[in-house]
Structures are given as structure tokens and as C-alpha cells.
Tab-separated table of C-alpha atoms and ligand atoms in Angstrom:
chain	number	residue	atom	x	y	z
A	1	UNK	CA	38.238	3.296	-18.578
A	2	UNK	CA	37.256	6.740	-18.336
A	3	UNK	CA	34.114	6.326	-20.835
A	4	UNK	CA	32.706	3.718	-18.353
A	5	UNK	CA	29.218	5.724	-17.170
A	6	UNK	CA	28.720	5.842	-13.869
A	7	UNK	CA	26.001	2.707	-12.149
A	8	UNK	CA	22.649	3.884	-12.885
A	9	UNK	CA	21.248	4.421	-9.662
A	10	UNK	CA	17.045	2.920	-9.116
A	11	UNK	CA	14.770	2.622	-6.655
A	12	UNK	CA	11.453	0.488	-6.086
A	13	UNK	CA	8.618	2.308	-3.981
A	14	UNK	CA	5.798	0.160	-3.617
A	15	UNK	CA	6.780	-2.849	-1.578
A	16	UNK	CA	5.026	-5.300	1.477
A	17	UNK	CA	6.145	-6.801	3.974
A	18	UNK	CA	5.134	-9.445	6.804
A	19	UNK	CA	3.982	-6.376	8.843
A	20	UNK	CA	0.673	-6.350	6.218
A	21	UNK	CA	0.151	-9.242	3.868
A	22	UNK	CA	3.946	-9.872	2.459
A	23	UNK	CA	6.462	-12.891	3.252
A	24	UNK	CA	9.192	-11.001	3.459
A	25	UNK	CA	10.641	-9.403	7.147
A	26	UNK	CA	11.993	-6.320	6.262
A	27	UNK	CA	15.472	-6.820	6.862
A	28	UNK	CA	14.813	-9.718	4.231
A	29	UNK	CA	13.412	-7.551	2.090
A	30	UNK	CA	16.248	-4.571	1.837
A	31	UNK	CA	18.611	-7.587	1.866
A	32	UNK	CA	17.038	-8.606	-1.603
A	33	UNK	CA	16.672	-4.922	-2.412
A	34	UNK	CA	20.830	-4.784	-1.712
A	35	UNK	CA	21.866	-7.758	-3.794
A	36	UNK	CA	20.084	-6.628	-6.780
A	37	UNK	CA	21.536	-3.211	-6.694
A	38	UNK	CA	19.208	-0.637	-5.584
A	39	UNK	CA	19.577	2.310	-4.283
A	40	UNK	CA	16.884	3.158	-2.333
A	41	UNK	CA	13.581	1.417	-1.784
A	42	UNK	CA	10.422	2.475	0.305
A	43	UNK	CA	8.528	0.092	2.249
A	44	UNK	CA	4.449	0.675	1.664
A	45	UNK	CA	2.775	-2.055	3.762
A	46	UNK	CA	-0.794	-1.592	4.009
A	47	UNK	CA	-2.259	0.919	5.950
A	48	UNK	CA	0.545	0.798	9.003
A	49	UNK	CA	3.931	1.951	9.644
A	50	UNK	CA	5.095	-0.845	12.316
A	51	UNK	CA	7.592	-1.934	9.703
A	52	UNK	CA	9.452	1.165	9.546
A	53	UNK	CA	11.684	0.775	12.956
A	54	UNK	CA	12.912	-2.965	11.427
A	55	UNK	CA	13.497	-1.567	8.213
A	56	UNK	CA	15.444	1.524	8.940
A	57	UNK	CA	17.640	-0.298	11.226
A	58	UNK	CA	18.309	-3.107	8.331
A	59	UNK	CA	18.841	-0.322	6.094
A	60	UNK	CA	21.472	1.401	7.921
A	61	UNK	CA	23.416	-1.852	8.073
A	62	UNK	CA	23.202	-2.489	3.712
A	63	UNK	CA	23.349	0.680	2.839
A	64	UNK	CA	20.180	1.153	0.907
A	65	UNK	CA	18.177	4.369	1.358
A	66	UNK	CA	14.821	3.258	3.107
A	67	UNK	CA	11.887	5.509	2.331
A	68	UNK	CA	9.072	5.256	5.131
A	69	UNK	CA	5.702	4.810	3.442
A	70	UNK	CA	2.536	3.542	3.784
A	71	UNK	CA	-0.491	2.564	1.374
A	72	UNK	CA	-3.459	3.618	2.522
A	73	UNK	CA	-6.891	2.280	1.637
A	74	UNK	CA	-9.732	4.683	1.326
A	75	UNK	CA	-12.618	5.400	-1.176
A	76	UNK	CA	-13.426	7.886	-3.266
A	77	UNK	CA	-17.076	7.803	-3.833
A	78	UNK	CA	-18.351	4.254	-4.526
A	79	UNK	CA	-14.907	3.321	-5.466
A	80	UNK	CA	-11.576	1.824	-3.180
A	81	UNK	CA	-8.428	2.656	-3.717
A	82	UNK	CA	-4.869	2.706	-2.554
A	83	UNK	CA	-2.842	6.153	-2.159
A	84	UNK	CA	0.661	5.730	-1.463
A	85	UNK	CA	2.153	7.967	1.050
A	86	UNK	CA	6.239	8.835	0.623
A	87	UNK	CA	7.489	10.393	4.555
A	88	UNK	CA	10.622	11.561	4.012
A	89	UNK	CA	12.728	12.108	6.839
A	90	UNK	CA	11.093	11.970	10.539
A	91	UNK	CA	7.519	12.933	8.743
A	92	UNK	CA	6.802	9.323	9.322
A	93	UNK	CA	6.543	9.599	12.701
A	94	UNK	CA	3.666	12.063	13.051
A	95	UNK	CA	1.406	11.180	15.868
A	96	UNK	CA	-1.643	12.359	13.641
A	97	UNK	CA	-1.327	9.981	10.765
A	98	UNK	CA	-0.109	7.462	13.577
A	99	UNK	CA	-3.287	7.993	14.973
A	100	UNK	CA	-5.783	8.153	12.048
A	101	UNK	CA	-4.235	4.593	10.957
A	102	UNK	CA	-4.814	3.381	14.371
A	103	UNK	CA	-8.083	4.104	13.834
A	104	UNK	CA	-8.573	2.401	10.680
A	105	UNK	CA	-6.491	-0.557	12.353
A	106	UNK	CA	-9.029	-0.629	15.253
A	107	UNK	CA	-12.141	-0.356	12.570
A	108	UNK	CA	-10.734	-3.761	10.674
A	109	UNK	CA	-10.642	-5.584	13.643
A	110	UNK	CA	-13.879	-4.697	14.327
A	111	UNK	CA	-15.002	-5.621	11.216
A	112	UNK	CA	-13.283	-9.098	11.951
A	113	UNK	CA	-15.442	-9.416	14.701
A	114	UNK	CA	-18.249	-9.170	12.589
A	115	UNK	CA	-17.383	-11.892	10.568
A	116	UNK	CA	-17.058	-14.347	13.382
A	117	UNK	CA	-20.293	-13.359	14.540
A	118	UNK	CA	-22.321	-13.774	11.641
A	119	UNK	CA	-20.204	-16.545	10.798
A	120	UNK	CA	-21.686	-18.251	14.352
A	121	UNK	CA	-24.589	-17.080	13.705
A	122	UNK	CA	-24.885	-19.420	10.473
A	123	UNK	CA	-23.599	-22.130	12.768
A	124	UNK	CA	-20.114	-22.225	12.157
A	125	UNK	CA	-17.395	-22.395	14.954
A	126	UNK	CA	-14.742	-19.630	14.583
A	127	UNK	CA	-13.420	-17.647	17.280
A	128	UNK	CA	-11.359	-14.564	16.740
A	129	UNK	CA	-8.409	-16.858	18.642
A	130	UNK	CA	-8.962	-18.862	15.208
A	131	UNK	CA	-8.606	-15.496	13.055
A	132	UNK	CA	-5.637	-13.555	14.886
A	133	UNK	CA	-4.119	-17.007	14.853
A	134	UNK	CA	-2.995	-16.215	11.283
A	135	UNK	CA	-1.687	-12.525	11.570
A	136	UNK	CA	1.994	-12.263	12.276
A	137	UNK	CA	1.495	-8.900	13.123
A	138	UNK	CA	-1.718	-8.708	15.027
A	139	UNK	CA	-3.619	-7.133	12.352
A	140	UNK	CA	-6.308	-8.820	10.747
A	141	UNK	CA	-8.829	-8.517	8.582
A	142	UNK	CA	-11.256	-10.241	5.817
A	143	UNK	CA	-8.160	-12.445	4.386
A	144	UNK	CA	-7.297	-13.824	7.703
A	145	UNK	CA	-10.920	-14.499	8.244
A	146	UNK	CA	-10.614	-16.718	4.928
A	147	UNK	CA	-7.837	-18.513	6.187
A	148	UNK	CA	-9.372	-19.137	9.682
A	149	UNK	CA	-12.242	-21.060	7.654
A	150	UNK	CA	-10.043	-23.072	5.702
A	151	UNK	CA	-7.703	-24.032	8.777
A	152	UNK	CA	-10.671	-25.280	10.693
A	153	UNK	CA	-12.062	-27.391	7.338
A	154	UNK	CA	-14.985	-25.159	6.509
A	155	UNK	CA	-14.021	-24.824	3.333
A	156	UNK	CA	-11.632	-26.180	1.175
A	157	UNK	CA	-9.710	-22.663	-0.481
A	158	UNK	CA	-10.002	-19.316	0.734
A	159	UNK	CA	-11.489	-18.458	-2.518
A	160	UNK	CA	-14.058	-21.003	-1.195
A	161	UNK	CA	-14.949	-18.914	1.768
A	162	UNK	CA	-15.159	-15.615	-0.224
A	163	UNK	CA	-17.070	-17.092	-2.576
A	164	UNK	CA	-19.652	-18.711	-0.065
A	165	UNK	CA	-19.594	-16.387	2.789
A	166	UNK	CA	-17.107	-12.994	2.863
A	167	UNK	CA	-17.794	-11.088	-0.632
A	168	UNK	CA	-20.263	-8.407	-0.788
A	169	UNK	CA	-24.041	-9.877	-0.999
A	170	UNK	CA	-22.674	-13.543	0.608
A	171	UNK	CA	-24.331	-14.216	4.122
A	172	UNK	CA	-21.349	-13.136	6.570
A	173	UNK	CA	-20.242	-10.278	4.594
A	174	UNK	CA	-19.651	-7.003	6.505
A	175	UNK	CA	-19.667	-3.609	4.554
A	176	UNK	CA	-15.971	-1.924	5.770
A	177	UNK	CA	-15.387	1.485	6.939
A	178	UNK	CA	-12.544	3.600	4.935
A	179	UNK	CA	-11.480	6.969	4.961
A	180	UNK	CA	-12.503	9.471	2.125
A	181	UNK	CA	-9.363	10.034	-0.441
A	182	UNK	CA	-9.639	14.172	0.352
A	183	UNK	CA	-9.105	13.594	3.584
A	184	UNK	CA	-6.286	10.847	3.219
A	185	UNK	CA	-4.486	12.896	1.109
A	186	UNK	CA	-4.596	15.973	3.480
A	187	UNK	CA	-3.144	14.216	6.467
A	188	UNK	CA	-0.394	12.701	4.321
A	189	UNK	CA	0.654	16.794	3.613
A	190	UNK	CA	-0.489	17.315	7.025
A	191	UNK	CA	2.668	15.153	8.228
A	192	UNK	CA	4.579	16.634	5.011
A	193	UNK	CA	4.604	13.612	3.241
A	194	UNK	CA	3.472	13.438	-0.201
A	195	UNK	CA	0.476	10.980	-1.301
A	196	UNK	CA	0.375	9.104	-4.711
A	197	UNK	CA	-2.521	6.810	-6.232
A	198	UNK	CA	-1.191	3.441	-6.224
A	199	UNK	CA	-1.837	1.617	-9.311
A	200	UNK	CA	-4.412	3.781	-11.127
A	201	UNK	CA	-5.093	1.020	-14.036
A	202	UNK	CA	-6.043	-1.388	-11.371
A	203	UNK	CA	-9.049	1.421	-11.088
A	204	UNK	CA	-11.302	3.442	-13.012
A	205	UNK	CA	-11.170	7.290	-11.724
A	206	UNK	CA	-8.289	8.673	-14.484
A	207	UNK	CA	-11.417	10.787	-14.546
A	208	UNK	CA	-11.152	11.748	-10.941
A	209	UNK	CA	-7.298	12.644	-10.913
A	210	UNK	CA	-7.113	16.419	-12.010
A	211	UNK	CA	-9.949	16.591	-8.615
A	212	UNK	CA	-7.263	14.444	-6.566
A	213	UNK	CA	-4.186	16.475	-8.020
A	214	UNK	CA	-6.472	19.692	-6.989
A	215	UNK	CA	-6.837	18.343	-3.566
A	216	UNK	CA	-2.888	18.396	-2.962
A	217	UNK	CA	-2.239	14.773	-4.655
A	218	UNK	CA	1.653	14.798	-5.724
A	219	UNK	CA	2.258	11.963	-7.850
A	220	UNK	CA	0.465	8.939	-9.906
A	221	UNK	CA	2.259	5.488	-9.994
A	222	UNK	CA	3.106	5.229	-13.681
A	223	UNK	CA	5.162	1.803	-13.724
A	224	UNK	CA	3.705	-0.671	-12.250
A	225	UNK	CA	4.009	-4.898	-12.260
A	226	UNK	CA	0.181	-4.754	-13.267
A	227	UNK	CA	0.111	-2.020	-15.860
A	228	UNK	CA	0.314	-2.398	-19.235
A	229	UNK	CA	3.085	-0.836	-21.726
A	230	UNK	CA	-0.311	1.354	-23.008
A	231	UNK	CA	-1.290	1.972	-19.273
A	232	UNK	CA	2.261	3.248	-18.253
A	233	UNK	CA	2.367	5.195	-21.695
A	234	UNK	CA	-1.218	7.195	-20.898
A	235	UNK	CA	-0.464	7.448	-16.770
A	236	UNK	CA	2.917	8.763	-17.906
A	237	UNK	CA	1.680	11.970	-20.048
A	238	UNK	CA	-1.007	12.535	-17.221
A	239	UNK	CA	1.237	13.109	-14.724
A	240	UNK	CA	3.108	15.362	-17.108
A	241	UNK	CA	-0.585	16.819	-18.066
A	242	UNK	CA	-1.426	17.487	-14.391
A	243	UNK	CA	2.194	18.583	-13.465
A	244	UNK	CA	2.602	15.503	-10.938
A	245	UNK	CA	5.344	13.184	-10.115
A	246	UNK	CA	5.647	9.930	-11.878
A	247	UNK	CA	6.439	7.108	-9.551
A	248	UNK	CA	7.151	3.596	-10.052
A	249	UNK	CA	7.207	0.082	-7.995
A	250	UNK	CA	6.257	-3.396	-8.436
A	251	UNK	CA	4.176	-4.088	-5.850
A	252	UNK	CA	5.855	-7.478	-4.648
A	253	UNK	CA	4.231	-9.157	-1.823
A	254	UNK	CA	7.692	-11.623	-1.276
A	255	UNK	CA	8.014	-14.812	-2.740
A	256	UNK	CA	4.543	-16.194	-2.327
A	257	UNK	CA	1.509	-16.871	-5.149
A	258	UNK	CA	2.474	-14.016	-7.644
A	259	UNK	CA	6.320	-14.908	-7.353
A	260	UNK	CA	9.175	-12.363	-6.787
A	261	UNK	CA	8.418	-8.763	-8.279
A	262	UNK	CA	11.276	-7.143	-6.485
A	263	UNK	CA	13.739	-6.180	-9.655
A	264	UNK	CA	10.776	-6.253	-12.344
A	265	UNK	CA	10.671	-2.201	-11.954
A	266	UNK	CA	14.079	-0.130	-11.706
A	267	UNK	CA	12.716	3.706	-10.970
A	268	UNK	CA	15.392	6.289	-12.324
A	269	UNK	CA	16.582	7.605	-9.082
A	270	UNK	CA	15.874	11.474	-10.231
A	271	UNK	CA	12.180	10.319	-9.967
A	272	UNK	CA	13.185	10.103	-6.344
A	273	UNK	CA	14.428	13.168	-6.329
A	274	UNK	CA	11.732	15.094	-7.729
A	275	UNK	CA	9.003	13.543	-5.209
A	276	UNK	CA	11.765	14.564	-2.310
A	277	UNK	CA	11.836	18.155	-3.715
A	278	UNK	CA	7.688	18.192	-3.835
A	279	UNK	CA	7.826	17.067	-0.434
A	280	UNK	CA	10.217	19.928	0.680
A	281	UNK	CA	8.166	22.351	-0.738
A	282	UNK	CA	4.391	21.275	0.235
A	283	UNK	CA	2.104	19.533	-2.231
A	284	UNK	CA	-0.204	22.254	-1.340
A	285	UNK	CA	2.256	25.223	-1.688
A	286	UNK	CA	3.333	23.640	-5.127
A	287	UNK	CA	-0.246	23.859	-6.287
A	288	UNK	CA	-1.082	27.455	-4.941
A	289	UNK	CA	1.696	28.652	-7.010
A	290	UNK	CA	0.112	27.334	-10.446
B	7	ZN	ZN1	-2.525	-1.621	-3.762
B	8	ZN	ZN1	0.631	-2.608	-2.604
């Protein structure tokens, strides 16, 4: 009995909710999280904290260690991507990032508009009544656009409407504003948070990294639902390369189209640790000191 090792102790930190484009509430969620035995789990809905209030509340009551984040889309050069941003403790309340995703928020809807407008323009009905009909959260943006078309019988899919009308060089697209990764990742250590590219195989900038690292970047997201064994191999030794946290989560989105992801990636919990420690000590102070 006394050579029984303790229960290995794993976390998942990439994971969606209703409050972006997931099924899940997130008391559902860190219910889930609960019954398959993590630890600790950090909520990254896209580009807004409004989750975080539900979810540290549900938390409190299972017992699993909720980690505020956000993923945050922005570009870096011609390119979008996702940095995920880990804020530990009350960092998650900062009224500049608060602000600065507001913005973004405000931008999208905007961009909505446009849709609907060109949409009319090409004679189609929609109203933006149609499109925030389908946010549960009052966010909404291209996808809820697509689904607005295929509710009112426009088009049969909502690969349909991209296909006809909302991707790039199709009559009602509408190029989108996003924030520049340099300046993503300094308000992220601005609120003492730490900011890690989401999914790097799912882009191509492992070029770009050692620049991202340089601009007080903390982590890559090694294991992933979408990476390969060779992908999580190569992002692995870069992070070691660049001296970087490895991070890990599988991306699940709740129980719709891709299926349940929650349990397909069990982080060590001392790779928690070691992004909680960068945090305490300032991506950028970590880096002045190399
Ligand atoms: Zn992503
Ligand atoms: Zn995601």
C-alpha cells in the first residue's frame, strides 16, 4: 500500500465555452473537467473574458483550479493567429485588456454590420435581428452571419454561404480588423499575464517565434488535439531552444461537430507550475535577465 504513487495531477488549458463558439456553459464544462479527474483547467474562449465570473464560481463548488484565460486573435504580418493568454490570480480583471477586447468586440460587430449591408445590397434580406439572433452571448461575428443565411433559406450549409458570399474575394466579404501580435502580447504582460501561441502547426511562423519570444512571448502550445506526434516532437525542443514554457490543451469546443476533446490532452501539472512561476516573475524581466 505504501508503493501506491500518488494521482498524477493534469490540467487542460485551451478550452471554449458558450460565451465564444463552444456548447458547453462553463459550469458544464468544469463539471466534465471534474469527473475526468483534472486538476486544474483554464477557460480560453475567444477573445473575451465574460466566462470567467460563471466559471470561477462553478469551480469553487468542484474543486478544480480554474485558470482565467483568453485567446486572442491578432495578426502578425499577413498572417492570423491565436495567442493564448494565462491571468493568474486577479490579473484577469485588468481594465486595460478589458478594454482593448472591448474594442476588438465592438470592431466584429461592426464588421457584422457590414455583412448585412452588402448582403442587402446584393438583394438579400438579413437584418442584424437575424444575425444576433444566433449568439448566446451577444457577440457575433462572420459565423453567425453564416448561420443567419442558412436560417432564413439563403443557402442550404453555412459552408454554402462562405463559399458564395463571406470568404475573402466572395461579394459580401469584409476585410476584419485585428490587433498586431507585439502589441497583444505586451498588454497580456501589461496585466501580468503570460501570452502563448495557440496551436503553432495550425500556422506557418515557427520562423517568427524567437521575434515573438523576444517580444516577451512565454510559452508555445506543444500538445495539441490538431498536432501531430512530429509537430509536438519539433514545438517541444523549440520551446526548450527558446527557453519558453511548453503548454498543452485540446482545444474542445463541447460536444458539437469535432466531438468531445476534453480528456484527449492530460498536461503534467508542473507545466502549470512553471507558466505560474514565469508569470510571477514578468515575461519581460525573465528575458532581460538572459
Ligand atoms: Zn485557436
Ligand atoms: Zn481555441
Amino acid at each position: 500500500m505504501s508503493s501506491v504513487a500518488p494521482p498524477p495531477h493534469f490540467a487542460d488549458l485551451h478550452l471554449h465555452t458558450r460565451y465564444s463558439d463552444g456548447t458547453f456553459t462553463p459550469r458544464e464544462l468544469i463539471q466534465h473537467a471534474a469527473r475526468l479527474g483534472f486538476s486544474a483547467i483554464a477557460i480560453t474562449d475567444h477573445d473575451t473574458l465574460d466566462g470567467i465570473p460563471d466559471a470561477l464560481t462553478a469551480a469553487k463548488e468542484t474543486g478544480v483550479e480554474l485558470i482565467p484565460g483568453v485567446e486572442i486573435t491578432c495578426r502578425f504580418g499577413e498572417q492570423e493567429l491565436h495567442m493564448l493568454a494565462y491571468l493568474f490570480g486577479d490579473s484577469w480583471r485588468d481594465p486595460n485588456l478589458r478594454d482593448v477586447l472591448c474594442h476588438a468586440a465592438r470592431v466584429r460587430d461592426e464588421r457584422a454590420e457590414q455583412f448585412v449591408k452588402k448582403l442587402n445590397g446584393l438583394g438579400i434580406g438579413l437584418t442584424m435581428e437575424d444575425v444576433r439572433a444566433g449568439s448566446e452571448c451577444g457577440t457575433v461575428g462572420r459565423m453567425h452571419v453564416a448561420m443567419a443565411l442558412l436560417k432564413r433559406g439563403v443557402v442550404t450549409s453555412t459552408d454554402e454561404a462562405f463559399a458564395r458570399f463571406l470568404r475573402r474575394g466572395r461579394p459580401a466579404y469584409v476585410e476584419r480588423y485585428r490587433m498586431e501580435t507585439t502589441e497583444t502580447i505586451a498588454h497580456v504582460n501589461r496585466a501580468g499575464g503570460v501570452a502563448v501561441i495557440a496551436h503553432p502547426g495550425l500556422n506557418t511562423l515557427d520562423d517568427h517565434l524567437a521575434e515573438m519570444v523576444s517580444q516577451g512571448m512565454a510559452g508555445i502550445e506543444v500538445w495539441h488535439t490538431r498536432h501531430s506526434p512530429a509537430q509536438v516532437d519539433r514545438y517541444l525542443r523549440l520551446a526548450g531552444d527558446l527557453g519558453v514554457c511548453a503548454t498543452g490543451g485540446s482545444d474542445c469546443h463541447g460536444s458539437g461537430r469535432e466531438g468531445m476533446l476534453l480528456g484527449r490532452i492530460k498536461l503534467p501539472y508542473e507545466r502549470v507550475e512553471a507558466l505560474k512561476q514565469r508569470a510571477k516573475h514578468g515575461a519581460a524581466a525573465a528575458h532581460s535577465n538572459e
